[in-house]
mmCIF file of C-alpha atoms in Angstrom:
data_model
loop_
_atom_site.group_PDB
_atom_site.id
_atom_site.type_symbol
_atom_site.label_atom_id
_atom_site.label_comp_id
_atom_site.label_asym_id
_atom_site.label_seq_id
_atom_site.Cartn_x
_atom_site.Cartn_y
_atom_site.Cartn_z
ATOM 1 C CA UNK D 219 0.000 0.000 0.000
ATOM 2 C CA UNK D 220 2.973 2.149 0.358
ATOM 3 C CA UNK D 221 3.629 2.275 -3.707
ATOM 4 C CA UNK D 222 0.138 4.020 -3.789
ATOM 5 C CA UNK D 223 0.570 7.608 -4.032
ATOM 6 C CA UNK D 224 -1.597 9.486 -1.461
ATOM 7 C CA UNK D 225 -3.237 11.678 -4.226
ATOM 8 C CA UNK D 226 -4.803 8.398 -6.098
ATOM 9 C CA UNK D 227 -6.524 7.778 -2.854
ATOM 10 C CA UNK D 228 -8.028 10.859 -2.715
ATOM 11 C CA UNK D 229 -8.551 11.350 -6.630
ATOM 12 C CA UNK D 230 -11.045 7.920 -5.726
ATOM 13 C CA UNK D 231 -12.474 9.430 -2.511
ATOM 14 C CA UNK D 232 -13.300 12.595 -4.290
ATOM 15 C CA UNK D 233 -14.984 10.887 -7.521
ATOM 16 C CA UNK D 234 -17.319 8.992 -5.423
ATOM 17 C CA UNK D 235 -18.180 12.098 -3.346
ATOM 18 C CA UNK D 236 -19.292 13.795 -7.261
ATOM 19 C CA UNK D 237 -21.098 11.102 -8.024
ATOM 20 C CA UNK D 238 -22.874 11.182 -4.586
ATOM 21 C CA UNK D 239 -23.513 14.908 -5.335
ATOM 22 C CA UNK D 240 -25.020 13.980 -9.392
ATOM 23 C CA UNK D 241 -27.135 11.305 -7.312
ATOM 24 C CA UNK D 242 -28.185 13.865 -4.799
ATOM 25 C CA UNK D 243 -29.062 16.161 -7.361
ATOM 26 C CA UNK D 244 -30.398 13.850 -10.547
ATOM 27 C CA UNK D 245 -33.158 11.800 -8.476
ATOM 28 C CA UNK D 246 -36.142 12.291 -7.794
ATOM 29 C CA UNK D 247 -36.876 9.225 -5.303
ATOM 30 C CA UNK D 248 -35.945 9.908 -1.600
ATOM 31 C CA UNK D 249 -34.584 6.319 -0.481
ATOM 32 C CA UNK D 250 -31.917 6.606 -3.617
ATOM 33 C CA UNK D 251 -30.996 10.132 -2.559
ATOM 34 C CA UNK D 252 -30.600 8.785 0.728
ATOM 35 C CA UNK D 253 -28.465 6.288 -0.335
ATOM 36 C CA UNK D 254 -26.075 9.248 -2.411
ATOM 37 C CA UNK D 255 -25.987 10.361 0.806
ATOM 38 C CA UNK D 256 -24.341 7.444 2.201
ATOM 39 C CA UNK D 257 -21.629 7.802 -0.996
ATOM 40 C CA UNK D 258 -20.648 11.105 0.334
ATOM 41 C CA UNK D 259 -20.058 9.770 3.813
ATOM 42 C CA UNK D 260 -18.229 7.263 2.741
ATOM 43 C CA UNK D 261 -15.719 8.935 0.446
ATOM 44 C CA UNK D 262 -14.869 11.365 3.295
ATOM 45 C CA UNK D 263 -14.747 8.724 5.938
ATOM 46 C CA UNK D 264 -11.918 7.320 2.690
ATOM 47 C CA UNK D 265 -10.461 10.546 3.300
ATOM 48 C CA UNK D 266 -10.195 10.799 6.758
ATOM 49 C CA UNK D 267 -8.415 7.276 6.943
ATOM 50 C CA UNK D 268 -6.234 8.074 4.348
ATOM 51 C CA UNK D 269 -5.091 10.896 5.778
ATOM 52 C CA UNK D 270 -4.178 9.815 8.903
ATOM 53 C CA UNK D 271 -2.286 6.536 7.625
ATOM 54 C CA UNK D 272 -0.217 8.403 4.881
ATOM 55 C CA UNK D 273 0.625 11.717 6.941
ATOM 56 C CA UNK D 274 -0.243 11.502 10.839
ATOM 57 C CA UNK D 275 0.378 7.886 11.343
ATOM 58 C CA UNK D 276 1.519 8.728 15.288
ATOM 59 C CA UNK D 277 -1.811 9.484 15.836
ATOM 60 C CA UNK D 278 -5.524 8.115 15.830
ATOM 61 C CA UNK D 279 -7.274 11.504 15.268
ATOM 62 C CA UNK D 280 -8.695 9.919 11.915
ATOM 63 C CA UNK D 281 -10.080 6.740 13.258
ATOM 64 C CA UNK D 282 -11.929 8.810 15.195
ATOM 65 C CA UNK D 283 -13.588 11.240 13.278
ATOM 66 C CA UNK D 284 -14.600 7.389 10.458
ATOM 67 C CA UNK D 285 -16.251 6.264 13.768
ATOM 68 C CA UNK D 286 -18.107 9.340 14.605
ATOM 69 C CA UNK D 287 -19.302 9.771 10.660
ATOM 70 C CA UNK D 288 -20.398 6.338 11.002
ATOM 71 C CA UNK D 289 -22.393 6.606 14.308
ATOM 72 C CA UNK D 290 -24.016 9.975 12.968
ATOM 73 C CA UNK D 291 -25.089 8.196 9.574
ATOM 74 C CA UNK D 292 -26.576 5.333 11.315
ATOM 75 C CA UNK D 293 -28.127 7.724 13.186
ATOM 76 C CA UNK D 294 -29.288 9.745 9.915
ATOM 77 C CA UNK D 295 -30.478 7.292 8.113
ATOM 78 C CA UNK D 296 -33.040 5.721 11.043
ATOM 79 C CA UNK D 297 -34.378 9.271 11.005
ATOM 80 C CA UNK D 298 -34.381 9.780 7.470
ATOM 81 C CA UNK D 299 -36.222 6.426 6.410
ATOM 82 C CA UNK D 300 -39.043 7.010 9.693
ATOM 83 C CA UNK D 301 -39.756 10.825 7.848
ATOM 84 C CA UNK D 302 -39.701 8.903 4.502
ATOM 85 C CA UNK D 303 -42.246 5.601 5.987
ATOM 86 C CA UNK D 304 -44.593 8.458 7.221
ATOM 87 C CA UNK D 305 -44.685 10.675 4.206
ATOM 88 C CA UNK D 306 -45.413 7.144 2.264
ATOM 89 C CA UNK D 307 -48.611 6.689 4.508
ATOM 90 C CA UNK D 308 -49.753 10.369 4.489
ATOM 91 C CA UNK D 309 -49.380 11.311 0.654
ATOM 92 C CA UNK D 310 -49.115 7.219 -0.599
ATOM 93 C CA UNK D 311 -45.092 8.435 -2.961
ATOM 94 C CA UNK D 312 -41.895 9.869 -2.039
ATOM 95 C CA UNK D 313 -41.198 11.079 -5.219
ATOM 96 C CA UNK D 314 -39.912 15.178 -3.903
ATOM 97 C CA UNK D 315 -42.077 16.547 -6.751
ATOM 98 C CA UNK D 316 -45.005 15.296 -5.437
ATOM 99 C CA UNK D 317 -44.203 15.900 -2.040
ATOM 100 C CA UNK D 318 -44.742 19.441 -1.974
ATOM 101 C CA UNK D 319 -47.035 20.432 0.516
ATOM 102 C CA UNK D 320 -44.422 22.331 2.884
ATOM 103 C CA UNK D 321 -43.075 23.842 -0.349
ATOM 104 C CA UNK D 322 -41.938 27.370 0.205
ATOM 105 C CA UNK H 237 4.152 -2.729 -8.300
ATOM 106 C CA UNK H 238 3.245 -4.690 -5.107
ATOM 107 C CA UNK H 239 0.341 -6.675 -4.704
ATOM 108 C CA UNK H 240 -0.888 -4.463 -2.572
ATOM 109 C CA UNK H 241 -1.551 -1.893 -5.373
ATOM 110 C CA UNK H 242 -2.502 -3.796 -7.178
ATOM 111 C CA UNK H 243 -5.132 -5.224 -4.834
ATOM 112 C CA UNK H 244 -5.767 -1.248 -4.318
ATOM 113 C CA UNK H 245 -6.551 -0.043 -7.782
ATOM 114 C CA UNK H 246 -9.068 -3.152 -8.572
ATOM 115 C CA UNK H 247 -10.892 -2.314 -5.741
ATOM 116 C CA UNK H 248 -10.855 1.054 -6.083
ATOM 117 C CA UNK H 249 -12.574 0.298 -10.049
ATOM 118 C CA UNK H 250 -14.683 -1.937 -8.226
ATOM 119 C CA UNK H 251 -15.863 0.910 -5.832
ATOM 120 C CA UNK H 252 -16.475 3.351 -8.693
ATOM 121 C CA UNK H 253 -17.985 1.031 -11.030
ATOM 122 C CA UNK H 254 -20.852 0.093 -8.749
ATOM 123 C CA UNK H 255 -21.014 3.810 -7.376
ATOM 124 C CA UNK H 256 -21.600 4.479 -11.322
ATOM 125 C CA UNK H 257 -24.299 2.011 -11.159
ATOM 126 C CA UNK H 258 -25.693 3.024 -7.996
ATOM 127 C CA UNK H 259 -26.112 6.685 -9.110
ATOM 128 C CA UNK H 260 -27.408 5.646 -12.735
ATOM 129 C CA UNK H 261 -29.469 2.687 -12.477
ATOM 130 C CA UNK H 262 -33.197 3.264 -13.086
ATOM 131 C CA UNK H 263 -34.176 0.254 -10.844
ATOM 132 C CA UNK H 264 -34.311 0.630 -7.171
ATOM 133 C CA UNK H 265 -33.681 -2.802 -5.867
ATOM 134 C CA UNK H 266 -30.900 -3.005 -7.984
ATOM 135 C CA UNK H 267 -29.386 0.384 -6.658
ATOM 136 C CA UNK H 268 -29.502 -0.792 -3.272
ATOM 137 C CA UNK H 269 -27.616 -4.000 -4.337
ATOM 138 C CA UNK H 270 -24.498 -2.036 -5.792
ATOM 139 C CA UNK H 271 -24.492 0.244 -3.160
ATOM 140 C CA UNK H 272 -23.739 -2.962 -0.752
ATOM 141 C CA UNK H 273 -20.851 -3.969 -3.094
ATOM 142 C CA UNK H 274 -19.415 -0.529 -3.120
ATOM 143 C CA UNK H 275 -19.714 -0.438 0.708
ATOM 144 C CA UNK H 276 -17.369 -3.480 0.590
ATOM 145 C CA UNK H 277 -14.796 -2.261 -1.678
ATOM 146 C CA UNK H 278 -14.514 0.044 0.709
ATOM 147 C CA UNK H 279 -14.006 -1.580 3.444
ATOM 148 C CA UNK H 280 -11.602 -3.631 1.699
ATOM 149 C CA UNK H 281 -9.676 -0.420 1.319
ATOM 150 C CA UNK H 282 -9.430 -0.448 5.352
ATOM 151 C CA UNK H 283 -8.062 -3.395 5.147
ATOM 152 C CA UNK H 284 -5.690 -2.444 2.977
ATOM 153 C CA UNK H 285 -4.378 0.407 4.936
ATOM 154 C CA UNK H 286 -4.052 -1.831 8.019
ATOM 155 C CA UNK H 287 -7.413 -0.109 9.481
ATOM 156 C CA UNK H 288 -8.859 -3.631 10.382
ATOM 157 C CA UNK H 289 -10.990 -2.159 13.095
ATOM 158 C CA UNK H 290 -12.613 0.823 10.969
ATOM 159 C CA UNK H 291 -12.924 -2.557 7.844
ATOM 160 C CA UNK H 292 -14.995 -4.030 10.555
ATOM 161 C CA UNK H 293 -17.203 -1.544 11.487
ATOM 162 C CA UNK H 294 -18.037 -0.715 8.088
ATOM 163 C CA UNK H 295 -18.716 -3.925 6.817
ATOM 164 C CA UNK H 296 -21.064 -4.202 10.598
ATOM 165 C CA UNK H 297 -22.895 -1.073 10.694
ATOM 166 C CA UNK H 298 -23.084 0.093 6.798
ATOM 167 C CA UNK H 299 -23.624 -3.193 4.812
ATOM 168 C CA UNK H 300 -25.453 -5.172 7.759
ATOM 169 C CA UNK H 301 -27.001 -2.045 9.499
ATOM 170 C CA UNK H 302 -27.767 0.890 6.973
ATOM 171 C CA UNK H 303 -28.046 -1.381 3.604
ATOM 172 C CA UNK H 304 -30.338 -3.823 4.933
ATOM 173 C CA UNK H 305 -32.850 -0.751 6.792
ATOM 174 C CA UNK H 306 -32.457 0.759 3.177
ATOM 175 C CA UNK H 307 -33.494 -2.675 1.477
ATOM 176 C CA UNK H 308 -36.656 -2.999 3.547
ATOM 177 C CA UNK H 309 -37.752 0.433 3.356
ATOM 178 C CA UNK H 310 -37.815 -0.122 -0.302
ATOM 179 C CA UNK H 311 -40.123 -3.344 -0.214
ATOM 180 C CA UNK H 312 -42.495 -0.952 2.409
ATOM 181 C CA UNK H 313 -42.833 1.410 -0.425
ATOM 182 C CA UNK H 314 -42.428 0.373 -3.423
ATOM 183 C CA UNK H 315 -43.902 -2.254 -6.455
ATOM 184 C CA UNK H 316 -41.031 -4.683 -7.342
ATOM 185 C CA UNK H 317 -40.024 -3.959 -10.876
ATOM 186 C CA UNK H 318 -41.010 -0.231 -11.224
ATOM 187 C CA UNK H 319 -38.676 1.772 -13.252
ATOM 188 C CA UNK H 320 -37.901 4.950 -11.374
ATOM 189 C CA UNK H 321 -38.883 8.320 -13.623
ATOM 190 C CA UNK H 322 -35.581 10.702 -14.118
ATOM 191 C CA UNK H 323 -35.733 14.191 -13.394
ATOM 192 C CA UNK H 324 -36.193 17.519 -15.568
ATOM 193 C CA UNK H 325 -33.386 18.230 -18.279
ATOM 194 C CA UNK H 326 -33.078 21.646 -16.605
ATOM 195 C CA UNK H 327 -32.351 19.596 -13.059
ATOM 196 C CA UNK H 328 -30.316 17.358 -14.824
ATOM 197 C CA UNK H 329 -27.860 19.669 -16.557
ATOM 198 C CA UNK H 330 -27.354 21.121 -13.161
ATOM 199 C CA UNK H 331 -26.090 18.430 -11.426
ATOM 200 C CA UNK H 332 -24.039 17.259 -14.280
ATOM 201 C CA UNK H 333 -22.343 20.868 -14.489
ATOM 202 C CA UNK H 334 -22.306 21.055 -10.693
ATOM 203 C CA UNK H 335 -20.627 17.318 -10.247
ATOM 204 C CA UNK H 336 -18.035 17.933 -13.302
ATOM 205 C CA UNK H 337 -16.759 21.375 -12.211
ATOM 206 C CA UNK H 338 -16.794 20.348 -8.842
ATOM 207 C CA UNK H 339 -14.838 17.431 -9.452
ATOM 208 C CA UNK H 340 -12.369 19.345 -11.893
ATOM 209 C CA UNK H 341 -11.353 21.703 -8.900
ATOM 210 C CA UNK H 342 -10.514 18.971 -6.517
ATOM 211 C CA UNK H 343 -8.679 16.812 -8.618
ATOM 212 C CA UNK H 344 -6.798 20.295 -10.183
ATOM 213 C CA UNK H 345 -5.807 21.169 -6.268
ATOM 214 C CA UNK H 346 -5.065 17.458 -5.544
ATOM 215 C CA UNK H 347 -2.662 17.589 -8.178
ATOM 216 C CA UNK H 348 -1.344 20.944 -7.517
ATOM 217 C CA UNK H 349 -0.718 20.137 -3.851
ATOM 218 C CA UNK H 350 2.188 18.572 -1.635
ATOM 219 C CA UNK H 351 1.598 16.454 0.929
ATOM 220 C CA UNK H 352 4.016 16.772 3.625
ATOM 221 C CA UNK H 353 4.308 13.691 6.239
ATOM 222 C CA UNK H 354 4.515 14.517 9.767
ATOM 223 C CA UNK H 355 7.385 12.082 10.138
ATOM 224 C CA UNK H 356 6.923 11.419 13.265
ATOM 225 C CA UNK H 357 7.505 6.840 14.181
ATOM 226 C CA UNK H 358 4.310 5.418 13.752
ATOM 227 C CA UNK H 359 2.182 3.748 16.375
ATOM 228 C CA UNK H 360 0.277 0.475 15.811
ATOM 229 C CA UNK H 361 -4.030 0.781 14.606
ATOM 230 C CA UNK H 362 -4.622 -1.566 16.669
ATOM 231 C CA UNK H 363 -8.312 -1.965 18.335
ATOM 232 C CA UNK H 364 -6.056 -2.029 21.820
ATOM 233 C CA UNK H 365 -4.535 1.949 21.023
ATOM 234 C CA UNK H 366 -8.103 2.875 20.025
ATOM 235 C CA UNK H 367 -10.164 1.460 23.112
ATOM 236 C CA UNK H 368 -7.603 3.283 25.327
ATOM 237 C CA UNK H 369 -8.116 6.499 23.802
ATOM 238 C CA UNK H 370 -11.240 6.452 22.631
ATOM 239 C CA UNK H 371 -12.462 6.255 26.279
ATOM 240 C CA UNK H 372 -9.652 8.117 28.137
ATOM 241 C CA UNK H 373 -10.621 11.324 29.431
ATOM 242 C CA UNK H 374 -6.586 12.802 29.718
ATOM 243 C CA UNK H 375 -6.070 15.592 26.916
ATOM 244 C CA UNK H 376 -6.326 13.746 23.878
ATOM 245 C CA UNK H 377 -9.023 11.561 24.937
ATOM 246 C CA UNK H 378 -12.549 11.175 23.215
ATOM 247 C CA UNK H 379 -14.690 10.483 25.947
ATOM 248 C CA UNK H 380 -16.617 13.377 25.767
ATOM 249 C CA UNK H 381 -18.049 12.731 21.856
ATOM 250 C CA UNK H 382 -18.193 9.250 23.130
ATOM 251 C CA UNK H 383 -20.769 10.194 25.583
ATOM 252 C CA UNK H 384 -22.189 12.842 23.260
ATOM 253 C CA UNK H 385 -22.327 10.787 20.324
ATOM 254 C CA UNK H 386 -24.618 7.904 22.774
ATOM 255 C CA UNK H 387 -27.269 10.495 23.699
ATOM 256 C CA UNK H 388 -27.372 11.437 19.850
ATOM 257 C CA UNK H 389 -27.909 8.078 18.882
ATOM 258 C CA UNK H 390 -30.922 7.499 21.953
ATOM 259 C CA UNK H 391 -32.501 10.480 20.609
ATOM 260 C CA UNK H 392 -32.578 9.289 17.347
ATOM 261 C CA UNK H 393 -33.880 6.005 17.877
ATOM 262 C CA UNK H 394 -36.823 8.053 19.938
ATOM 263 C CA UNK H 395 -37.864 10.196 17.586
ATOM 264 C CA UNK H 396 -37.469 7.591 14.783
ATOM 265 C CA UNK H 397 -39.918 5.532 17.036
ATOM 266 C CA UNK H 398 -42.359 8.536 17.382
ATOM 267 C CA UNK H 399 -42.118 9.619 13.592
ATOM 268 C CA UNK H 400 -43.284 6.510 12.302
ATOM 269 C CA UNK H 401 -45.612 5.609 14.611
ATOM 270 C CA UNK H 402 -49.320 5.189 13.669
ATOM 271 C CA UNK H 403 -51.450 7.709 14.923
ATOM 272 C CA UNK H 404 -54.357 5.713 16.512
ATOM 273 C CA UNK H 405 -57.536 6.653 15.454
ATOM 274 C CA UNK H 406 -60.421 8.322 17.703
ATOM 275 C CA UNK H 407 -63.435 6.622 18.623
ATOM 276 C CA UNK H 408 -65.961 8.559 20.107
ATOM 277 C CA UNK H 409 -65.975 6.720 23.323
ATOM 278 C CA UNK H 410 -62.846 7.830 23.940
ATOM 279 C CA UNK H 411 -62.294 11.711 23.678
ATOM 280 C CA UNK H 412 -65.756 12.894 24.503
ATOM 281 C CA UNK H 413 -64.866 16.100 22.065
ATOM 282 C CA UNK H 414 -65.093 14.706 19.110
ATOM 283 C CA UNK H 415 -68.598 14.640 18.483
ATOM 284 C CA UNK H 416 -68.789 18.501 19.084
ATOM 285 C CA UNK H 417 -66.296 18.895 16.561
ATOM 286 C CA UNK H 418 -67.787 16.964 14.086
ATOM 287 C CA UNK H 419 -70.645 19.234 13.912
ATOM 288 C CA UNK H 420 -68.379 22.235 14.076
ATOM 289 C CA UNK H 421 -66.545 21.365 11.132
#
């Protein structure tokens, strides 16, 4: 793993954060743009690790902050698929066009 | 080349090639499925940066946590085998253009950037080195987001409880007001 450049590493983290972002942005259904979601998070949680075994490796910091990301999106993602089971019962899709009673 | 790289760049086409799929496919099921295999190309990334313990709790809490909560919210609320519409042109062009010049700046810094290791002698990942500080409350400890991060997660398995919870529905003989506001509506 040494042979790997750090910059290839994050060249990969940060094309699967861009394709989170086009999923975020391209769908209309809000259990896939959930899941972009979870791309993003996991391309920085890439980062974070990377980072910390290629240029702080007498620390831990970056362990860390991967375990915190993960607790929060576990965390996110109960939340996030509750809102989306109740908006199914009260309006019967979660496509966001639909979905637009709130609407500002 | 090691076999180490070259362990790391299949994976890492692995990773992107179902992250592709994931973002493009018009099926829903499907999606769900290549998100799961990207989730474990990345975790055997960890691996491959000794991170065994991080490897672990990826493969744990996103592919048999997260994935699977996805998966069955999709069978609550949806028909098997329905294609999933695509958005506006005008939507579309903006994430494209958004994604593409976005992802042109980072790689163009990456590139134009030196990374500078701290050089300081390593100390060992090991589960052991994380335990200790993870839940040591001297100056670099994390016991405090520890803590934090435990309320956080009660709360949301509370209000996830109370958001999808099914409103029971009034009988009469219950709340003795509902009559009278039958008639006022």
């Amino acid at each position: 793993m040494e042979q790997v450049p750090l910059s290839h590493v994050l060249i990969l983290s940060s094309i699967l954060f861009f394709l989170g972002i086009y999923g975020f942005f391209s769908r209309r259904n809000m259990i896939t743009m959930l899941m972009s979601v979870e791309l993003i998070l996991n391309s920085i949680n890439i980062n974070f690790v990377a980072f910390n075994k290629y240029l702080y490796p007498h620390q831990l910091e970056g362990v860390f902050f991967t375990l915190f990301i993960i607790t929060i999106a576990a965390a996110e993602v109960s939340l996030a698929i509750a809102i989306v089971i109740n908006l199914y019962r009260r309006f019967n899709t979660i496509d966001i066009e639909d979905t637009n009673t709130m609407k500002f | 080349m090691s076999a180490s790289a070259i362990l790391f760049y299949i994976l890492g086409a692995l990773i992107l090639t179902f992250g592709i799929l994931t973002v493009f496919t018009r099926k829903i099921f499907r999606a769900a499925v290549y998100l799961l295999l990207s989730l474990i190309g990345i975790a055997g990334i960890y691996i491959l940066m000794d991170m065994q313990f991080v490897a672990a709790l990826q493969i744990v809490i996103y592919v048999g946590g997260i994935v699977v909560l996805i998966i069955f919210s999709i069978f609550l609320t949806h028909q098997a085998g329905e294609r999933l519409p695509s958005r506006l042109p005008k939507h579309l062009l903006w994430a494209v253009s958004m994604a593409s010049v976005g992802l042109g700046l980072t790689i163009w810094t990456l590139y134009n950037y030196s990374y500078t290791p701290a050089g300081i002698a390593p100390i060992e990942h090991s589960v052991k080195n994380i335990g200790r500080q993870l839940l040591s409350y001297d100056k670099f400890g994390y016991v405090f987001p520890f803590e934090v991060v435990s309320v956080l997660l009660l709360a949301a398995m509370i209000g996830s409880i109370v958001i999808a919870m099914k409103k029971k529905q009034e009988t009469p003989s219950n709340s003795p007001n509902s009559g009278e506001k039958k008639i006022l509506n």
